[in-house]
């Protein structure tokens, strides 16, 4: 049975819907995530290279086992189009035990589908 903190929710943003869908599919295919959801567009405001920017982006929300986070973060860094991609992980402290167990089970079994 999954314990509190065994699962994390990870967020990143990408500059196109197609790019977000490719990233979502890639993390699931590599068993780095059980589920990845794409939503958007959203408008992100941020400071980059000394200027405030505003860009349309698509959000990718990923559910994974906590012990897969380092590998997931490295993979996102390799396939993401940004120089410094957002990768923010938040521990899941509760939820449907059967769903959390499914997340953990789906992220087992190697690094390819």
XYZ file of N, CA and C in Angstrom:
339
model
N 0.848 -1.179 0.000
C 0.000 0.000 0.000
C 0.894 1.243 0.000
N 0.623 2.208 -0.858
C 1.433 3.426 -0.901
C 1.366 4.195 0.423
N 2.474 4.802 0.776
C 2.565 5.630 1.967
C 2.514 7.095 1.561
N 2.233 7.957 2.531
C 2.246 9.394 2.285
C 3.621 9.797 1.772
N 3.665 10.559 0.689
C 4.928 10.994 0.115
C 5.501 10.057 -0.925
N 4.861 8.896 -1.171
C 5.341 7.957 -2.195
C 5.071 8.459 -3.610
N 4.174 9.418 -3.735
C 3.740 9.914 -5.038
C 3.972 11.416 -5.095
N 4.356 11.913 -6.279
C 4.525 13.347 -6.470
C 3.755 13.786 -7.707
N 3.398 15.055 -7.681
C 2.771 15.711 -8.825
C 3.791 16.713 -9.342
N 4.110 16.627 -10.613
C 5.153 17.456 -11.219
C 4.510 18.331 -12.286
N 4.890 19.607 -12.313
C 4.384 20.533 -13.319
C 5.535 21.074 -14.153
N 5.261 21.241 -15.442
C 6.164 21.926 -16.348
C 5.306 22.640 -17.379
N 5.896 23.579 -18.102
C 5.190 24.263 -19.179
C 6.029 24.189 -20.443
N 5.335 24.220 -21.584
C 5.969 24.112 -22.893
C 5.328 25.147 -23.816
N 6.059 25.598 -24.815
C 5.607 26.707 -25.660
C 4.631 26.331 -26.764
N 4.275 25.058 -26.892
C 3.289 24.667 -27.907
C 2.503 23.450 -27.424
N 1.293 23.333 -27.919
C 0.482 22.162 -27.571
C 1.150 20.887 -28.058
N 1.670 20.915 -29.282
C 2.338 19.746 -29.835
C 3.528 19.337 -28.967
N 4.324 20.315 -28.548
C 5.471 20.023 -27.692
C 5.050 19.457 -26.352
N 3.973 19.987 -25.783
C 3.460 19.489 -24.507
C 2.971 18.051 -24.652
N 2.275 17.766 -25.740
C 1.786 16.400 -25.965
C 2.937 15.431 -26.189
N 3.969 15.849 -26.911
C 5.151 14.988 -27.109
C 5.825 14.686 -25.771
N 5.977 15.717 -24.939
C 6.613 15.525 -23.644
C 5.763 14.593 -22.774
N 4.458 14.808 -22.743
C 3.565 13.969 -21.940
C 3.649 12.513 -22.382
N 3.588 12.276 -23.676
C 3.672 10.906 -24.190
C 5.020 10.276 -23.845
N 6.087 11.053 -23.966
C 7.431 10.537 -23.717
C 7.608 10.068 -22.273
N 7.136 10.853 -21.296
C 7.344 10.452 -19.903
C 6.522 9.215 -19.543
N 5.353 9.064 -20.164
C 4.546 7.871 -19.918
C 5.162 6.668 -20.626
N 5.575 6.838 -21.882
C 6.193 5.733 -22.613
C 7.448 5.209 -21.924
N 8.213 6.088 -21.302
C 9.442 5.685 -20.609
C 9.188 5.232 -19.177
N 7.910 5.116 -18.796
C 7.491 4.681 -17.460
C 8.037 5.576 -16.355
N 8.250 6.841 -16.700
C 8.663 7.816 -15.700
C 7.455 8.470 -15.057
N 6.288 8.239 -15.614
C 5.034 8.770 -15.094
C 3.918 7.798 -15.417
N 2.934 7.754 -14.532
C 1.746 6.940 -14.792
C 0.760 7.695 -15.655
N 0.761 9.018 -15.520
C -0.224 9.852 -16.196
C 0.375 11.229 -16.408
N 0.082 11.816 -17.551
C 0.487 13.199 -17.823
C -0.677 13.893 -18.513
N -1.054 15.041 -18.005
C -2.180 15.785 -18.546
C -1.689 17.093 -19.140
N -2.228 17.424 -20.298
C -1.889 18.668 -20.986
C -3.087 19.600 -20.902
N -2.844 20.837 -20.497
C -3.910 21.834 -20.487
C -3.351 23.168 -20.945
N -4.243 23.992 -21.416
C -3.820 25.311 -21.871
C -4.684 25.749 -23.029
N -4.343 26.850 -23.586
C -3.151 27.630 -23.241
C -3.340 28.437 -21.963
N -2.204 28.722 -21.324
C -2.140 29.625 -20.188
C -1.155 30.728 -20.557
N -1.271 31.862 -19.910
C -0.305 32.931 -20.130
C 0.617 32.985 -18.930
N 1.912 32.838 -19.179
C 2.915 32.884 -18.116
C 3.638 34.216 -18.152
N 3.751 34.838 -16.991
C 4.520 36.070 -16.825
C 5.741 35.721 -15.990
N 6.924 36.140 -16.452
C 8.157 35.788 -15.749
C 9.263 36.749 -16.173
N 10.303 36.790 -15.372
C 11.470 37.607 -15.710
C 12.523 36.677 -16.296
N 13.031 37.035 -17.474
C 14.068 36.239 -18.143
C 15.024 37.198 -18.835
N 16.303 37.009 -18.596
C 17.344 37.842 -19.187
C 17.070 39.324 -18.940
N 16.653 39.638 -17.698
C 16.484 41.018 -17.278
C 15.200 41.704 -17.693
N 14.295 40.986 -18.361
C 13.045 41.614 -18.814
C 11.855 40.766 -18.389
N 10.755 41.457 -18.133
C 9.514 40.741 -17.850
C 8.940 40.258 -19.178
N 8.635 38.985 -19.230
C 8.103 38.344 -20.426
C 6.656 37.902 -20.169
N 5.902 37.765 -21.227
C 4.560 37.179 -21.158
C 4.418 36.295 -22.385
N 4.218 35.005 -22.157
C 4.123 34.054 -23.261
C 2.978 33.079 -23.049
N 2.419 32.632 -24.158
C 1.407 31.588 -24.130
C 2.126 30.243 -24.017
N 1.663 29.437 -23.075
C 2.266 28.123 -22.851
C 1.181 27.089 -22.592
N 1.586 25.840 -22.626
C 0.729 24.712 -22.276
C 1.350 24.044 -21.068
N 0.501 23.682 -20.116
C 0.975 23.051 -18.892
C 0.896 21.536 -19.019
N 1.908 20.876 -18.503
C 1.917 19.419 -18.415
C 2.009 19.072 -16.936
N 1.021 18.336 -16.444
C 0.984 17.885 -15.060
C 1.198 16.379 -15.078
N 2.180 15.941 -14.326
C 2.633 14.550 -14.349
C 2.470 13.943 -12.963
N 1.965 12.718 -12.897
C 1.903 11.993 -11.636
C 2.882 10.825 -11.707
N 3.739 10.740 -10.676
C 4.765 9.705 -10.676
C 5.081 9.273 -9.258
N 5.818 8.182 -9.141
C 6.320 7.728 -7.850
C 7.485 8.629 -7.444
N 7.578 8.938 -6.166
C 8.627 9.842 -5.678
C 10.024 9.352 -6.028
N 10.231 8.045 -6.022
C 11.573 7.532 -6.313
C 11.925 7.576 -7.806
N 10.998 8.028 -8.637
C 11.273 8.202 -10.075
C 11.514 9.669 -10.427
N 11.422 10.562 -9.423
C 11.501 11.999 -9.679
C 12.833 12.427 -10.300
N 13.946 11.943 -9.798
C 15.245 12.352 -10.347
C 15.366 11.948 -11.814
N 14.956 10.733 -12.122
C 15.023 10.261 -13.512
C 14.054 11.044 -14.402
N 12.859 11.330 -13.888
C 11.891 12.129 -14.629
C 12.443 13.524 -14.907
N 13.017 14.159 -13.884
C 13.584 15.500 -14.044
C 14.691 15.501 -15.093
N 15.560 14.504 -15.065
C 16.641 14.407 -16.055
C 16.073 14.229 -17.459
N 15.058 13.397 -17.599
C 14.437 13.149 -18.906
C 13.799 14.426 -19.448
N 13.066 15.131 -18.600
C 12.455 16.387 -19.034
C 13.542 17.339 -19.509
N 14.630 17.430 -18.778
C 15.738 18.289 -19.181
C 16.311 17.941 -20.537
N 16.313 16.657 -20.881
C 16.844 16.204 -22.172
C 15.904 16.496 -23.333
N 14.596 16.342 -23.127
C 13.649 16.440 -24.243
C 12.931 17.779 -24.326
N 13.056 18.603 -23.306
C 12.323 19.865 -23.239
C 12.965 20.907 -24.152
N 12.157 21.739 -24.820
C 12.725 22.741 -25.734
C 13.351 23.955 -25.038
N 13.101 24.163 -23.751
C 13.618 25.347 -23.062
C 15.029 25.103 -22.539
N 15.811 26.184 -22.411
C 17.142 26.099 -21.809
C 17.051 25.699 -20.334
N 16.076 26.270 -19.636
C 15.877 25.995 -18.209
C 14.400 25.661 -18.002
N 14.023 24.400 -18.208
C 12.605 24.057 -18.070
C 12.151 24.077 -16.613
N 10.921 24.521 -16.436
C 10.287 24.425 -15.123
C 10.042 22.959 -14.818
N 10.500 22.513 -13.663
C 10.145 21.200 -13.136
C 9.920 21.424 -11.646
N 8.653 21.427 -11.251
C 8.278 21.665 -9.868
C 7.520 20.431 -9.384
N 8.021 19.830 -8.309
C 7.395 18.627 -7.763
C 6.787 18.934 -6.402
N 5.580 18.440 -6.201
C 4.863 18.622 -4.945
C 4.471 17.233 -4.451
N 4.797 16.899 -3.195
C 4.402 15.586 -2.691
C 2.895 15.458 -2.577
N 2.391 14.298 -2.897
C 0.977 13.985 -2.721
C 0.836 13.409 -1.316
N 0.054 14.064 -0.505
C -0.064 13.642 0.892
C -1.322 12.836 1.172
N -2.135 12.633 0.153
C -3.339 11.843 0.335
C -4.041 11.659 -0.989
N -5.100 10.888 -0.954
C -5.875 10.639 -2.158
C -6.420 9.232 -2.169
N -6.926 8.831 -3.309
C -7.483 7.499 -3.491
C -6.351 6.475 -3.425
N -6.324 5.601 -2.427
C -5.234 4.635 -2.301
C -5.062 3.764 -3.549
N -6.158 3.376 -4.180
C -6.059 2.540 -5.381
C -5.395 3.308 -6.524
N -5.709 4.598 -6.658
C -5.085 5.423 -7.699
C -3.596 5.590 -7.418
N -3.244 5.889 -6.176
C -1.838 6.076 -5.822
C -1.036 4.798 -6.036
N -1.651 3.669 -5.760
C -0.985 2.383 -6.021
C -0.800 2.182 -7.523
N -1.793 2.555 -8.315
C -1.683 2.461 -9.776
C -0.529 3.335 -10.279
N -0.410 4.553 -9.755
C 0.688 5.441 -10.147
C 2.021 4.753 -9.872
N 2.172 4.212 -8.685
C 3.425 3.538 -8.330
C 3.675 2.339 -9.242
N 2.660 1.507 -9.462
C 2.821 0.314 -10.304
C 3.180 0.659 -11.738
N 2.580 1.717 -12.289
C 2.829 2.089 -13.682
C 4.230 2.656 -13.912
N 4.908 3.060 -12.861
C 6.250 3.619 -13.014
C 7.329 2.577 -12.705
N 6.960 1.331 -12.692
C 7.893 0.212 -12.470
C 8.131 -0.515 -13.784
N 9.152 -1.298 -13.840
C 9.335 -2.190 -14.985
C 10.263 -1.673 -16.051
N 11.224 -0.831 -15.711
C 12.195 -0.397 -16.701
C 11.927 0.989 -17.210
N 12.695 1.375 -18.240
C 12.625 2.744 -18.733
C 12.048 2.829 -20.128
N 11.429 1.782 -20.612
C 10.776 1.868 -21.922
C 9.463 1.121 -21.878
N 8.578 1.503 -22.780
C 7.237 0.912 -22.821
C 7.284 -0.532 -23.263
